[in-house]
Each structure stands twice: as C-alpha cells, then as structure tokens.
PDB file of C-alpha atoms in Angstrom:
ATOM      1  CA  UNK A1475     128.196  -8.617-124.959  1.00  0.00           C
ATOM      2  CA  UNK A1476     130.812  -5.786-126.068  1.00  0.00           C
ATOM      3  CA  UNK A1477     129.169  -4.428-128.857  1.00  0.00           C
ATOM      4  CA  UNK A1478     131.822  -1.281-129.191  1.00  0.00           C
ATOM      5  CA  UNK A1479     133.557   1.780-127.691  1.00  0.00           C
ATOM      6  CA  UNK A1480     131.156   5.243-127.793  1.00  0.00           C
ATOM      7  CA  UNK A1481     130.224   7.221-129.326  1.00  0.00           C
ATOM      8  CA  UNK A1482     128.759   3.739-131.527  1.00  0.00           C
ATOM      9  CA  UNK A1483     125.687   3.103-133.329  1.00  0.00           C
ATOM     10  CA  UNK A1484     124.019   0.103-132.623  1.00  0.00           C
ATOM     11  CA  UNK A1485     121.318  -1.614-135.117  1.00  0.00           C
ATOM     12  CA  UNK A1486     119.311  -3.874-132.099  1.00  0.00           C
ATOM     13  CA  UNK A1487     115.971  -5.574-132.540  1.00  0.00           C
ATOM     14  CA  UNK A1488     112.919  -3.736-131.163  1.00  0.00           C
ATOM     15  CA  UNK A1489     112.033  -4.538-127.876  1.00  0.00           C
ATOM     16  CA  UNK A1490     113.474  -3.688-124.232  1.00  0.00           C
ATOM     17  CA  UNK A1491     117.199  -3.816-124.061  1.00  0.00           C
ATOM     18  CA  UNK A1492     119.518  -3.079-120.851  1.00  0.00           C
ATOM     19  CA  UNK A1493     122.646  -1.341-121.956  1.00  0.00           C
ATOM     20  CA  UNK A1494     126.216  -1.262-119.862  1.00  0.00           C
ATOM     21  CA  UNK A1495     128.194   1.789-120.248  1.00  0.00           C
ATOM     22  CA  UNK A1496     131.563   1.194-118.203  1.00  0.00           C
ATOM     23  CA  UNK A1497     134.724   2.966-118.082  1.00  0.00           C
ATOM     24  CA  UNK A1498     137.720   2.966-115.735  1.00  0.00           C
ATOM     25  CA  UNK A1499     135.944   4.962-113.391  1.00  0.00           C
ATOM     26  CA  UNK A1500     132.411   2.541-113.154  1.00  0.00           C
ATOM     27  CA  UNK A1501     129.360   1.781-115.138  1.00  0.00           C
ATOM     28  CA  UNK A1502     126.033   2.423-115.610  1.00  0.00           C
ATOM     29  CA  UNK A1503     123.124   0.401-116.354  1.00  0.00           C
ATOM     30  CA  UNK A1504     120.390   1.773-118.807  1.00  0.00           C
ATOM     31  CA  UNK A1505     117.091   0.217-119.596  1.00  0.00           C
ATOM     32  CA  UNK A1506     116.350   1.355-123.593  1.00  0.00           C
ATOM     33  CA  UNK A1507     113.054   0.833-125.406  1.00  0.00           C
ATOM     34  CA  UNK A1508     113.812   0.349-129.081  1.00  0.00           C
ATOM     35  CA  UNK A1509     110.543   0.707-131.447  1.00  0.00           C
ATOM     36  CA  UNK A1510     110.461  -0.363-135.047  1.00  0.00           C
ATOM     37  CA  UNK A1511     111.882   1.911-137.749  1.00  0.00           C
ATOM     38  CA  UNK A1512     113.167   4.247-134.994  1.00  0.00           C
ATOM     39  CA  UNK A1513     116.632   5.372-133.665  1.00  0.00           C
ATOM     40  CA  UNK A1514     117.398   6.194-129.627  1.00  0.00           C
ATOM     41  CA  UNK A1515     120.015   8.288-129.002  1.00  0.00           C
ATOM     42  CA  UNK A1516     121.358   7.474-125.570  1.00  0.00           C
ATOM     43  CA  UNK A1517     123.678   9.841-123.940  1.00  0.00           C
ATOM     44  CA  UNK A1518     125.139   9.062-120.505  1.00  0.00           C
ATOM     45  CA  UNK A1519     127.519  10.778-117.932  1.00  0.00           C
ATOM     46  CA  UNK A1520     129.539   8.758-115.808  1.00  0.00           C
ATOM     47  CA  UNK A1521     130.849  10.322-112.465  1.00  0.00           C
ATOM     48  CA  UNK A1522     130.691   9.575-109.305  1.00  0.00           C
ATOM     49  CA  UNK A1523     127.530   9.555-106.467  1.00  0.00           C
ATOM     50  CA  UNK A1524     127.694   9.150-102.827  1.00  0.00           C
ATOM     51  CA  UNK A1525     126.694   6.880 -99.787  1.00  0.00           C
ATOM     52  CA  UNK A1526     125.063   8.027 -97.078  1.00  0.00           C
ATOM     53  CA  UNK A1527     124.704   5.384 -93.944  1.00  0.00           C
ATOM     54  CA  UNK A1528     122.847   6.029 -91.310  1.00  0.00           C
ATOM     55  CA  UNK A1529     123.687   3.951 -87.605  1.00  0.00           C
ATOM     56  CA  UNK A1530     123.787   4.709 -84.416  1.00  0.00           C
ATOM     57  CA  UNK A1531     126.917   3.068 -84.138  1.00  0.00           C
ATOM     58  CA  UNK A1532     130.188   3.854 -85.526  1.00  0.00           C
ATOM     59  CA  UNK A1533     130.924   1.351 -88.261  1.00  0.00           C
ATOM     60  CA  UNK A1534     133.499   0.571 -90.846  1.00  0.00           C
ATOM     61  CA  UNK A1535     133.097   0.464 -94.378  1.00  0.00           C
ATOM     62  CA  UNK A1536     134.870  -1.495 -96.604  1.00  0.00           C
ATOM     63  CA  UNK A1537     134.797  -3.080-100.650  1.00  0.00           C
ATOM     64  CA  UNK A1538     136.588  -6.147-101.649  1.00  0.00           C
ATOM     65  CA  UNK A1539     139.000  -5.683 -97.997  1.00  0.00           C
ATOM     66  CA  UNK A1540     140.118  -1.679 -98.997  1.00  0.00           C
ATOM     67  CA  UNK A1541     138.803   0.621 -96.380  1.00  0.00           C
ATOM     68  CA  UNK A1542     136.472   2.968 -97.885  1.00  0.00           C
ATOM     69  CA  UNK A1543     135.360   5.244 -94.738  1.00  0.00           C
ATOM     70  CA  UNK A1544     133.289   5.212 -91.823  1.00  0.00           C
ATOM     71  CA  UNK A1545     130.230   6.330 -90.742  1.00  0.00           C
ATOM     72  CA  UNK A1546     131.148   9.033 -88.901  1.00  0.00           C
ATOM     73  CA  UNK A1547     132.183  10.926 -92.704  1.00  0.00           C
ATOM     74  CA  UNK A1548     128.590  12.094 -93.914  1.00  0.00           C
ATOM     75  CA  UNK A1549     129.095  10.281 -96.677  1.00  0.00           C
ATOM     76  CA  UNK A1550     131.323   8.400 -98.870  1.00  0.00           C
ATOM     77  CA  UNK A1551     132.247   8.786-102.368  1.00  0.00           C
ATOM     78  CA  UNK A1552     131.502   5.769-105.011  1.00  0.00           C
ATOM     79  CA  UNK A1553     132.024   5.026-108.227  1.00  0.00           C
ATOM     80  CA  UNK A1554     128.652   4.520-110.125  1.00  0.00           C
ATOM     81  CA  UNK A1555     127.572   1.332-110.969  1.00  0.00           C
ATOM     82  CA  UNK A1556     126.793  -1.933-108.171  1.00  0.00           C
ATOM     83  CA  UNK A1557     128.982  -1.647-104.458  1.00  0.00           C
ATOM     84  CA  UNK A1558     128.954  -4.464-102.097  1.00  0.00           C
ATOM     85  CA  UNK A1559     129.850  -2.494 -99.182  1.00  0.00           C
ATOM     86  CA  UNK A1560     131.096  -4.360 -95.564  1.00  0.00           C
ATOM     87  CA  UNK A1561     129.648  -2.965 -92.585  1.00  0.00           C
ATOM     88  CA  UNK A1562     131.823  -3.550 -89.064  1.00  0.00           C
ATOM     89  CA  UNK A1563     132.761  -2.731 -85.854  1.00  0.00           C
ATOM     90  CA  UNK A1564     135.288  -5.017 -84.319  1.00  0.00           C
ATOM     91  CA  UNK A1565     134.276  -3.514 -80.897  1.00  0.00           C
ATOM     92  CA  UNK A1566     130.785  -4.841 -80.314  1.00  0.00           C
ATOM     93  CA  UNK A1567     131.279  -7.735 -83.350  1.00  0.00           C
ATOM     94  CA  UNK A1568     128.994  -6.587 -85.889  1.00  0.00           C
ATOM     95  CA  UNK A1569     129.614  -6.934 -89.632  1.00  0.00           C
ATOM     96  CA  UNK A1570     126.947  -6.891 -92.152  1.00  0.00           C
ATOM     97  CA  UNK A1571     127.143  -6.948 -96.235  1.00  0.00           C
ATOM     98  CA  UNK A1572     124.915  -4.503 -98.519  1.00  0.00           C
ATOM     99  CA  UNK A1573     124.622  -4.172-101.653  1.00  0.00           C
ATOM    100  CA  UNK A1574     124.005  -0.663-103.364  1.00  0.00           C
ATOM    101  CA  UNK A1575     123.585   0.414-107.388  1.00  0.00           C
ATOM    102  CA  UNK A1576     125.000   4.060-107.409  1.00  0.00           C
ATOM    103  CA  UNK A1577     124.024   6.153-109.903  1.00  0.00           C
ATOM    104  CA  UNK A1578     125.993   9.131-111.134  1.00  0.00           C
ATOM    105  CA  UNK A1579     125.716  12.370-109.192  1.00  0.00           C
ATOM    106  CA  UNK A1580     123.001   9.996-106.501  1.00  0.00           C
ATOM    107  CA  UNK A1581     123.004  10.084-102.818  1.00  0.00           C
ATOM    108  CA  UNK A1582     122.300   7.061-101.591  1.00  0.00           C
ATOM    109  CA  UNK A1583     120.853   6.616 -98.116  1.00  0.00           C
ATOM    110  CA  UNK A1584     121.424   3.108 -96.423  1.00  0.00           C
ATOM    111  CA  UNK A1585     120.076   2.623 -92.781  1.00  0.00           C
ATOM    112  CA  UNK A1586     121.249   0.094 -90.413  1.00  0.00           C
ATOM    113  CA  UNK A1587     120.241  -0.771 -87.057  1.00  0.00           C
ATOM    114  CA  UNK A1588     122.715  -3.478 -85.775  1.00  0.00           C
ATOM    115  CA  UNK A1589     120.558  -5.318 -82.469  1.00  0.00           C
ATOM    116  CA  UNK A1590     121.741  -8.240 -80.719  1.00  0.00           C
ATOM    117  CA  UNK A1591     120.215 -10.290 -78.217  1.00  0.00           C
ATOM    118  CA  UNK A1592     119.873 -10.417 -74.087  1.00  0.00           C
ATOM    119  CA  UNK A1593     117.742 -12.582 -72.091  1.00  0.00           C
ATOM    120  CA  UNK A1594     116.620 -10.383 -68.335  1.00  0.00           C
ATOM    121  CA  UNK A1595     115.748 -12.266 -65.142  1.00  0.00           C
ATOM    122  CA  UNK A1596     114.986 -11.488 -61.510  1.00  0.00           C
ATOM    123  CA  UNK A1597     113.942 -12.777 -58.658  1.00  0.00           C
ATOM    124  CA  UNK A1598     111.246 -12.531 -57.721  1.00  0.00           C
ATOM    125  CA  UNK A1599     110.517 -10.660 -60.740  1.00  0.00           C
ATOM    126  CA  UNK A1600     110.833  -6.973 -62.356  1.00  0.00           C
ATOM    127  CA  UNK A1601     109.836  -4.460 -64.911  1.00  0.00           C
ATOM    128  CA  UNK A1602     112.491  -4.310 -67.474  1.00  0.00           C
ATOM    129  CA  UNK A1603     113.753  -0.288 -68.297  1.00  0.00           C
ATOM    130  CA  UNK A1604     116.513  -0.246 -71.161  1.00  0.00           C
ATOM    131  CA  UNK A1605     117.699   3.566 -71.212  1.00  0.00           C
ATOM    132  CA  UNK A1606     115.092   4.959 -69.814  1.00  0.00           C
ATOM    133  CA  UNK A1607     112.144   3.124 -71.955  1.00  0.00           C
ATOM    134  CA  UNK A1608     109.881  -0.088 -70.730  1.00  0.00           C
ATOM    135  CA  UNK A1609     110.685  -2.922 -72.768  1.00  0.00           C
ATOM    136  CA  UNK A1610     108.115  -5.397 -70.552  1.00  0.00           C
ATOM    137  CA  UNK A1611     108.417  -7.565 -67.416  1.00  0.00           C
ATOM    138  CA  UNK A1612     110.690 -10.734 -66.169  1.00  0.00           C
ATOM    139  CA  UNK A1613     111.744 -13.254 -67.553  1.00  0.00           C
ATOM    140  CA  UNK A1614     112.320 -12.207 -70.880  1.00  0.00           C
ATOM    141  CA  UNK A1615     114.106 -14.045 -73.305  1.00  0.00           C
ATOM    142  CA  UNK A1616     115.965 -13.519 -77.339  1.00  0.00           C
ATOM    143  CA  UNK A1617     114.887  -9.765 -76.754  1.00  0.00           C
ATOM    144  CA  UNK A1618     116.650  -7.369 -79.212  1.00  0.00           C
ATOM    145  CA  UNK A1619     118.275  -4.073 -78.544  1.00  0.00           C
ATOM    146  CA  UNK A1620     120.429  -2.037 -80.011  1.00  0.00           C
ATOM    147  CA  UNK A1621     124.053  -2.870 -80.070  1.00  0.00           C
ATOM    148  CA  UNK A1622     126.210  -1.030 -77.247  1.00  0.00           C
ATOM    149  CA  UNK A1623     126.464   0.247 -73.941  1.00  0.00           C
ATOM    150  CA  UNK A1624     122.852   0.052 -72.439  1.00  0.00           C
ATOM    151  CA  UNK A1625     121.628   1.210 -68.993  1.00  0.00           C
ATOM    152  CA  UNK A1626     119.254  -1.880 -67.786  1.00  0.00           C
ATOM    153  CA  UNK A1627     116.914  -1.173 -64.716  1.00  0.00           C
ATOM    154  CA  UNK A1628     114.949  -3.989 -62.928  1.00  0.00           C
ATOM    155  CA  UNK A1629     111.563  -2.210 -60.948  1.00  0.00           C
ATOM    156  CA  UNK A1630     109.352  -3.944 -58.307  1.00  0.00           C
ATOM    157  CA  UNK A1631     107.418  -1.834 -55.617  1.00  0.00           C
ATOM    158  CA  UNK A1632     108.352  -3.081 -52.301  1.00  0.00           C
ATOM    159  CA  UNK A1633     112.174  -3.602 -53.694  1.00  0.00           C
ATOM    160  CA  UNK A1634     115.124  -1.857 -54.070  1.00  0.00           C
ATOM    161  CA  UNK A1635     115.550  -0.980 -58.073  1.00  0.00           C
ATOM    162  CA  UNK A1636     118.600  -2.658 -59.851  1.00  0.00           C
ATOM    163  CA  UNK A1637     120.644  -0.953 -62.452  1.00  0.00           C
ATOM    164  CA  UNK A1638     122.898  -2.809 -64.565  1.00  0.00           C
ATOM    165  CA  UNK A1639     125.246  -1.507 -67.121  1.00  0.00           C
ATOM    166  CA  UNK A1640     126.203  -3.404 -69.772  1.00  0.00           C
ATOM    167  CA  UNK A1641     127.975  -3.975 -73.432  1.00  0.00           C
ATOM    168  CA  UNK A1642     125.441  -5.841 -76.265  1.00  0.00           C
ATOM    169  CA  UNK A1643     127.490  -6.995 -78.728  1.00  0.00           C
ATOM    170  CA  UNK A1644     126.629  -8.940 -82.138  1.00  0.00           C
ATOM    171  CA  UNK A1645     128.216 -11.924 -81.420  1.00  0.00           C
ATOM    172  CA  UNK A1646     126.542 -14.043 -78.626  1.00  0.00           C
ATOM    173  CA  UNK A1647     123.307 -13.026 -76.394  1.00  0.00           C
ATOM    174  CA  UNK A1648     123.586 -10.968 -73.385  1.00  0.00           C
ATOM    175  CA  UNK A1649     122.284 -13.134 -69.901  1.00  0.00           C
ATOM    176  CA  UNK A1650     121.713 -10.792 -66.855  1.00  0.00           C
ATOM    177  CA  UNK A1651     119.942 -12.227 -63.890  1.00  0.00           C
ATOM    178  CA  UNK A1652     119.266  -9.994 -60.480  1.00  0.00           C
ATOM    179  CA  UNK A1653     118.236 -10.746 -57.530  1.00  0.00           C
ATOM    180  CA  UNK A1654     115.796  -8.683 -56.029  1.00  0.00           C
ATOM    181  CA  UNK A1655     116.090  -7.205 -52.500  1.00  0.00           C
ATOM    182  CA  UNK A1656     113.361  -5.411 -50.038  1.00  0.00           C
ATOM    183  CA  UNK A1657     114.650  -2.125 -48.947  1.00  0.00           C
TER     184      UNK A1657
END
C-alpha cells in the first residue's frame, strides 16, 4: 500500500518487510529487516541498468509491442524495476517471453538458444554431420538444432556423401530424407 512520498518515516511492525520505491522513471524492490525499538534508514537510487542478451541469432526485442532494440546493440538500456521483454525473429519464426528484475546501475545477462526440430533419413542409412559436428546415425527423429541455416551431411563408406543445406525455423520440424548412392 502507498504509505507516502520520500523522504517519509515509516513506524512498521518488526519483522521482514518488502518496500517499493517507484518513480516515473521505474521502481525498486527492497527487502528491510525491522527489529524492535530500532529505526532503518533506507536510502535508494533509482536509475537505469542494462540488458545484455546473448543468441546466436539476431533477435528483436520488444515491451508491451514498443521496440526496444536488438541483439545485435551490446546491450539495451532499462528502467529498473521487473521487464517482460519479447524475443523474435520473424525470419526463422521464433518468439520467446522473459522476464527480468533490473536493478539500478545492473547488467543483466540473458542467454537464449532458440532450437527447433528436424527429423534425418537415408537410404540405406548414414552418419548424420550438422556443420561440421556428428550428431549420430539414420533415422533420427524430434532432434534439436539450432535455429538457421545449417550445413547437413549424410556419410556411408561405399557411398557417395550427401550435403544438404537447409533453413530450421521455430515454427514446424524440418523432414530431410536422402537417398543414398554408390559412387
């Protein structure tokens, strides 16, 4: 409850209390202990603090539909006090919510990893090579990877290798099936 504009004295029972400082510019929460027969004084900046996101894909970032920034800035400015941010790229169909407390004068580090989903076939079969790394062998099915443009090779001695180039986006899985040919 509004107990007053500062600076104000407050007479509160003793015990833990969580106190709300807010201006025009944000708010900040403060957890007080308050023992018998004793005062607190409680003295509080408010200014901004910053968000840093880290993602290896470019993404938007938006609060209540205003464009805040993306994520190729090293960071963004916030007010203090709680941020539910919007993460998206309209590109590969990714959005994702977070929510963030800011304190004043904090850098805040958030770290997303959008994935989505591909299921890999061959015939006869194949090891499975996503950029250069072994993911594991044919069929493979609801296997994540990061979001994007990913180099997929299929491998089986005897056979000519397949590469496969292809967009992973967030909205629906990925299907790639090859057919595997002797040189």
């Amino acid at each position: 409850k509004h107990v007053g504009d500062s600076p104000v004295t407050i007479e509160a029972a003793a015990g833990r209390h969580t106190l709300t400082l807010a201006t025009s510019t944000g708010s900040v929460r403060r957890n007080v202990r308050v023992e018998a027969g004793k005062t607190v004084a409680l003295n509080v900046p408010i200014f901004s603090g910053w968000v840093e996101v880290a993602s290896p894909i470019i993404l938007e970032v938006s609060e209540d539909g205003k464009l805040l920034g993306t994520t190729e800035q090293n960071r963004l400015l916030l007010r203090p006090g709680r941020h539910v941010l919007t993460f998206t790229n309209r590109d590969l169909d990714y959005s994702t919510v977070q929510t963030v407390d800011i304190e004043p004068g904090e850098a805040k580090t958030l770290a997303l990893d959008p994935k989505g989903t591909v299921n890999l076939n061959a015939t006869p079969w194949a090891e499975v090579w996503i950029d250069g790394k072994k993911v594991g062998d044919t069929p493979l099915a609801n296997l994540e990877i990061p979001l994007g443009t990913r180099e997929i090779v299929f491998k089986n001695n005897g056979y000519v290798e397949q590469r496969v180039t292809r967009t992973v986006r967030a909205n629906a899985p990925l299907a790639i099936s090859v057919e595997m040919v002797k040189p």
